[in-house]
CSV table of C-alpha atoms in Angstrom, one decimal:
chain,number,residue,atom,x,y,z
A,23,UNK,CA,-95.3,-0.4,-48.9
A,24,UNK,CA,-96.0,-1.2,-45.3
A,25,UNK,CA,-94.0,0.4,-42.6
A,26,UNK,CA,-90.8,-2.1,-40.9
A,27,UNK,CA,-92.7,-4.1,-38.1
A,28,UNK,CA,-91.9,-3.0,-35.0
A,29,UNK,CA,-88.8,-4.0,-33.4
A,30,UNK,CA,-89.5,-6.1,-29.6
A,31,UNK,CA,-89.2,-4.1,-26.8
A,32,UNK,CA,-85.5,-4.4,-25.5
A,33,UNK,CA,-85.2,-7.3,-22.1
A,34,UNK,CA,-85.6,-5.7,-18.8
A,35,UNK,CA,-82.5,-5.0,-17.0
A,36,UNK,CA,-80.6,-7.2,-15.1
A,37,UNK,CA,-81.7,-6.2,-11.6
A,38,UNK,CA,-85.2,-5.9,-12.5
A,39,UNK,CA,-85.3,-9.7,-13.6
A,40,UNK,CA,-86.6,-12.5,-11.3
A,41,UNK,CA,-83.7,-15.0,-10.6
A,42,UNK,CA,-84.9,-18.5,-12.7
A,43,UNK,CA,-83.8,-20.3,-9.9
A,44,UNK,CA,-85.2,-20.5,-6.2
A,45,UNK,CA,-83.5,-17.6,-4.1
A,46,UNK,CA,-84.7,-19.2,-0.6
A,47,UNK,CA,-82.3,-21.9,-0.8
A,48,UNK,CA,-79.0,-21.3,1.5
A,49,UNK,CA,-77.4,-24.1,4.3
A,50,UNK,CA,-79.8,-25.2,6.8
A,51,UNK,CA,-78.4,-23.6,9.7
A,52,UNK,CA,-78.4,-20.1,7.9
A,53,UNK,CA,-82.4,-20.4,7.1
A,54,UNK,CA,-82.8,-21.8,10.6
A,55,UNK,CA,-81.4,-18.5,11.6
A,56,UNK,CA,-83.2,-16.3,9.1
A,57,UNK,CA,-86.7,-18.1,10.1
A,58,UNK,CA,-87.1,-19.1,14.1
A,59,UNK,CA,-84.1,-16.7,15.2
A,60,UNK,CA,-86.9,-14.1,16.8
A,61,UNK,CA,-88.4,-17.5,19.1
A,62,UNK,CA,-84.9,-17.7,20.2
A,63,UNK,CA,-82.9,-17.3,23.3
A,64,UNK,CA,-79.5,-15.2,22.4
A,65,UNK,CA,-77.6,-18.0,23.0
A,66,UNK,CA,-79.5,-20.3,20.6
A,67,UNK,CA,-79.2,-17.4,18.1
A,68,UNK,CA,-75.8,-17.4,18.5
A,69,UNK,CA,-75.7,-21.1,17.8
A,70,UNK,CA,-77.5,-21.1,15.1
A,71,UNK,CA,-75.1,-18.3,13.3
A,72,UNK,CA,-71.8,-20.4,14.3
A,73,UNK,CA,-73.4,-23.3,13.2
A,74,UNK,CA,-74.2,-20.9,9.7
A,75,UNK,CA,-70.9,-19.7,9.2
A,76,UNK,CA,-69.4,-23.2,9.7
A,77,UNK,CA,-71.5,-24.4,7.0
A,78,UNK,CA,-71.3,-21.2,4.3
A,79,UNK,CA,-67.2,-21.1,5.2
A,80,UNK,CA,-67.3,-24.8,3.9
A,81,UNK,CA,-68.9,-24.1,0.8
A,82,UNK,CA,-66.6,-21.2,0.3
A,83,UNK,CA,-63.7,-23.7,-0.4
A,84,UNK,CA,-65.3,-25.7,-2.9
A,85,UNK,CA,-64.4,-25.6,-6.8
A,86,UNK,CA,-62.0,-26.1,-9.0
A,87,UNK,CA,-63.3,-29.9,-9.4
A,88,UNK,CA,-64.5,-30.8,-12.9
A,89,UNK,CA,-66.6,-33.7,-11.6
A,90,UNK,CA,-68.5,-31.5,-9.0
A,91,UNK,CA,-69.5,-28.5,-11.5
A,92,UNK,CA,-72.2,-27.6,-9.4
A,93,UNK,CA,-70.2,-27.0,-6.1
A,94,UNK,CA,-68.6,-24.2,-7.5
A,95,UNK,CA,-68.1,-22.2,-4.1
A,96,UNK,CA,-69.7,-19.2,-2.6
A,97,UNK,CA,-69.6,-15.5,-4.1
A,98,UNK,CA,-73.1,-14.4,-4.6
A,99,UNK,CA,-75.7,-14.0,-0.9
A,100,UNK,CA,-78.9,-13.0,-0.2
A,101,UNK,CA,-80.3,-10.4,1.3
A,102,UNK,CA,-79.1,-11.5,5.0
A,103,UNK,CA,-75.6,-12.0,3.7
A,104,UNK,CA,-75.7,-16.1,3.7
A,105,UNK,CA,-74.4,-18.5,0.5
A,106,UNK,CA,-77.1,-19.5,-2.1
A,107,UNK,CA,-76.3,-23.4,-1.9
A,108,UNK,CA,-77.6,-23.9,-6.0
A,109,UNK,CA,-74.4,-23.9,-8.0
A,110,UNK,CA,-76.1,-22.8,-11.2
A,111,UNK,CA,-77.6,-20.0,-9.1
A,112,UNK,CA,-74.0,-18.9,-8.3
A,113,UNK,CA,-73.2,-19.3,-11.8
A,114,UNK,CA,-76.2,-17.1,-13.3
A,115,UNK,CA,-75.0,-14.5,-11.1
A,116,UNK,CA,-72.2,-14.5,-12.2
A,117,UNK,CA,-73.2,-14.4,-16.0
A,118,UNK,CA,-76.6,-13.3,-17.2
A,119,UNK,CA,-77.8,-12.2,-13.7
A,120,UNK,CA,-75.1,-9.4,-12.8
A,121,UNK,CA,-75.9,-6.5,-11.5
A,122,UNK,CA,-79.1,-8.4,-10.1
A,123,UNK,CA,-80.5,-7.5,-6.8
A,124,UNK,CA,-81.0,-10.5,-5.4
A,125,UNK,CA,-77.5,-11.3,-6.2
A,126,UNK,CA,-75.2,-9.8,-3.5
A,127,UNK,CA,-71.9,-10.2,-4.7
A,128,UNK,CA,-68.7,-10.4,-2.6
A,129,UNK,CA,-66.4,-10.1,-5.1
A,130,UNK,CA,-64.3,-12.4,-7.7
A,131,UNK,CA,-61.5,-13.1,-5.3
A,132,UNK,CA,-64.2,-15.1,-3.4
A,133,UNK,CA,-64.6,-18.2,-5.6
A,134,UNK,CA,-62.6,-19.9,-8.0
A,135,UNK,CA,-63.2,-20.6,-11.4
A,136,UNK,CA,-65.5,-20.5,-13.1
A,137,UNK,CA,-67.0,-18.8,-10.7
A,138,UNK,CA,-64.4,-16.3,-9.3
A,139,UNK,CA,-61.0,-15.8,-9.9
A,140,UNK,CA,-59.4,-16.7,-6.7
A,141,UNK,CA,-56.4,-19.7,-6.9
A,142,UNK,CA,-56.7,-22.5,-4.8
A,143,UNK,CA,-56.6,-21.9,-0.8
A,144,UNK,CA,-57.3,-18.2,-1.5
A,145,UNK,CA,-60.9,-17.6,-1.4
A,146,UNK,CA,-61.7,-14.4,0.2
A,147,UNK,CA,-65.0,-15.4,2.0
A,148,UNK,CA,-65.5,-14.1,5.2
A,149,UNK,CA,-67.7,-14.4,8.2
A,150,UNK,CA,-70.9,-12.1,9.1
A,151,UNK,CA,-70.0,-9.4,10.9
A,152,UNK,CA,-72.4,-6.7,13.5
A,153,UNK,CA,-74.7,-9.4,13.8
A,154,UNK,CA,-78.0,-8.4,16.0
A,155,UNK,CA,-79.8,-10.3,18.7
A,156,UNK,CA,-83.5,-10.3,17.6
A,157,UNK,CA,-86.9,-10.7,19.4
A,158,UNK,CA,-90.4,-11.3,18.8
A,159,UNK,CA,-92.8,-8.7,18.2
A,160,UNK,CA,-96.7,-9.1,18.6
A,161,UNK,CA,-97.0,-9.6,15.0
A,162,UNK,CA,-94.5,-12.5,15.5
A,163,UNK,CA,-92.3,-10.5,13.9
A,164,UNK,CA,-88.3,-10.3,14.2
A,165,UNK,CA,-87.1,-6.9,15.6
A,166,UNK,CA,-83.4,-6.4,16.4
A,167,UNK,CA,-83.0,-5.8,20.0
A,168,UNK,CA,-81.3,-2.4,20.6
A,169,UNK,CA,-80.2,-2.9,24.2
A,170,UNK,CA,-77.7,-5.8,23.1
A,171,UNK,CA,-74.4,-5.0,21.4
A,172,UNK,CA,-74.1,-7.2,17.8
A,173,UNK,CA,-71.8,-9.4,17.6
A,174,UNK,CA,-68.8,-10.8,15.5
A,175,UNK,CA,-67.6,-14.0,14.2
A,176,UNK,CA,-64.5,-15.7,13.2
A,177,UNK,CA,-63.3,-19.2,11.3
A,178,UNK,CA,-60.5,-20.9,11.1
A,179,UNK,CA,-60.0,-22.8,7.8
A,180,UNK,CA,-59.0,-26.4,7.4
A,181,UNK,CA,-59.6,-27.0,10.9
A,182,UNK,CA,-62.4,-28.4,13.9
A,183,UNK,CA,-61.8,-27.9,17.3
A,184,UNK,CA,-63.1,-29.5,20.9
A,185,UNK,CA,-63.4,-26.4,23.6
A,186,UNK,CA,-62.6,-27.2,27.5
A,187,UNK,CA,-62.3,-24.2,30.0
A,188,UNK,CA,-58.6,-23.3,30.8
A,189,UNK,CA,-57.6,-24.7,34.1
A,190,UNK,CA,-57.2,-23.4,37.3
A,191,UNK,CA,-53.4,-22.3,36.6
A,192,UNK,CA,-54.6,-20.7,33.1
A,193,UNK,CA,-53.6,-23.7,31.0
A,194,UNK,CA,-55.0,-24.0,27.2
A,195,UNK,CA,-57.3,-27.0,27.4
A,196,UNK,CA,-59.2,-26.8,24.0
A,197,UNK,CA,-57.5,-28.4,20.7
A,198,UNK,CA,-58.2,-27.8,17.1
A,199,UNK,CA,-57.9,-31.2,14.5
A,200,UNK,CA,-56.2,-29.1,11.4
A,201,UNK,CA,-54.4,-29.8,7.9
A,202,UNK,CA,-51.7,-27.5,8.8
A,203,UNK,CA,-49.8,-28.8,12.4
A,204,UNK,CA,-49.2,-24.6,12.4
A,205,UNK,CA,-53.1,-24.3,12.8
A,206,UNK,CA,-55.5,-22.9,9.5
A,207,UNK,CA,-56.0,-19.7,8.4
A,208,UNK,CA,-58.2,-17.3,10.6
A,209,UNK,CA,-60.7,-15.2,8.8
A,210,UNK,CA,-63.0,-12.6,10.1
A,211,UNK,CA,-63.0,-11.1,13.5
A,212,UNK,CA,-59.5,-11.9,13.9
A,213,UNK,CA,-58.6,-9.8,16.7
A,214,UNK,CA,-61.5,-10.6,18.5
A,215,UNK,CA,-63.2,-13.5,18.1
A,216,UNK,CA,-60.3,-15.0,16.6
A,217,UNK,CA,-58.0,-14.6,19.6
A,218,UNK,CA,-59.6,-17.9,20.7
A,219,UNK,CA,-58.0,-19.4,17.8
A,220,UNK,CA,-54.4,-17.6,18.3
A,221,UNK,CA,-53.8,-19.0,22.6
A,222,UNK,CA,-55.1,-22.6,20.9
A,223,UNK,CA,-52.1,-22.4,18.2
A,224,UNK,CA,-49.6,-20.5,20.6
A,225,UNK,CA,-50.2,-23.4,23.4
A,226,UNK,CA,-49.4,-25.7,20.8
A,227,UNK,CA,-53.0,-27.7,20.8
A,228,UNK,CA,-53.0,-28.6,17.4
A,229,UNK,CA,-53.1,-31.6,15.9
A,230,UNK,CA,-52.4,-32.5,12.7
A,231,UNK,CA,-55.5,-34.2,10.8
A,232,UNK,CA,-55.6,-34.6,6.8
A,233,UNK,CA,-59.1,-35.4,7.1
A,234,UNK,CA,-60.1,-31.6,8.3
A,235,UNK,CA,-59.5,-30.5,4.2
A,236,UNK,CA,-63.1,-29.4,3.5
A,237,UNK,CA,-63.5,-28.6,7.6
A,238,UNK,CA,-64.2,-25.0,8.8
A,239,UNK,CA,-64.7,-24.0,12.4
A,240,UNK,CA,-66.3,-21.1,13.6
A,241,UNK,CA,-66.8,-18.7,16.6
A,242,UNK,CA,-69.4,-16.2,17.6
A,243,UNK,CA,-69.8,-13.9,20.3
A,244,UNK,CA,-67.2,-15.9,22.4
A,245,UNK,CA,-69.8,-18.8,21.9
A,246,UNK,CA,-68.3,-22.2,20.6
A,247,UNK,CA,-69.9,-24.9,18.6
């Protein structure tokens, strides 16, 4: 009799496999900062990453809605740290995809479900952190720029704010727009960066808004949006 055909070779693992959907894809102001940030003054590139982390701490707090089954939050980055914005790219990472390269995860307490395992209110995104300034090389090229410290960020959930320079006397002039009258939660650089957000709360500048659910506000490098 003829020998058993030969069995197929077993699938490649997980890491090794292409993602099937397109891994270029994150929130505007993230690929604006991946792409152009080396044609950039510091202070644009600092813009462009508050303006990032705004948008990826946004996605962060979506889920949980059976209509919307493709917002299903952010767990899984690329490379540079920043949210894939395809919901069923989040998902395959989750599933078939784990363990891939190209998906970066966070960790479960990021996202709810399906997608995590966090409850509602507690996702556990947080903002980049050691961020470098970069400029362009000959090549037009990004290289980090070594003679500038990084930098930190830091959000504050449920909330947008409107900065103004203290006045003469030291008074608080900037006011956040939040769900909570207390102020949201701050995330990130909270010591640092966040401090911003702490003399806002502890003047008493905030406002109570039920609109500001899905808002996030962000701060980088003592840079406002």
């Amino acid at each position: 009799p003829s020998p058993p055909p030969v069995p197929p070779p077993p699938p490649p693992p997980a890491e090794n496999v292409d993602p099937p959907y397109d891994t270029s894809l994150i929130n505007l102001e993230c690929a604006k900062w991946r792409d152009i940030k080396h044609v950039k003054s510091q202070t644009s590139q600092v813009d462009m990453m508050l303006k990032c982390m705004q948008q990826d701490c946004q996605q962060s707090m979506e889920g949980g809605n059976p209509n919307q089954m493709m917002d299903v939050g952010c767990r899984f980055m690329d490379p540079h740290g920043f949210c894939y914005v395809y919901g069923a790219l989040q998902l395959w990472c989750a599933d078939e995809g784990a363990g891939n390269s190209w998906c970066n995860d966070g960790g479960s307490d990021w996202a709810l479900p399906p997608l995590g395992s966090a409850a509602t209110g507690q996702e556990r995104w947080t903002p980049r952190q050691q961020t470098h300034v970069y400029r362009n090389s000959a090549e037009n090229q990004p290289i980090k720029d070594e003679t500038i410290p990084p930098y930190n960020c830091a959000c504050m959930k449920q909330c947008t704010c409107t900065y103004k320079k203290p006045s003469r006397s030291g008074e608080i002039k900037s006011k956040c727009f939040c769900v909570n009258p207390d102020g949201g939660e701050i995330i990130g650089d909270v010591a640092g960066e966040g401090a911003a957000y702490t003399e806002i709360i502890n003047a008493g500048n905030i406002i109570k808004s039920s609109s500001k659910t899905e808002a996030c506000d962000c701060i980088c490098n003592g840079q406002f949006d």
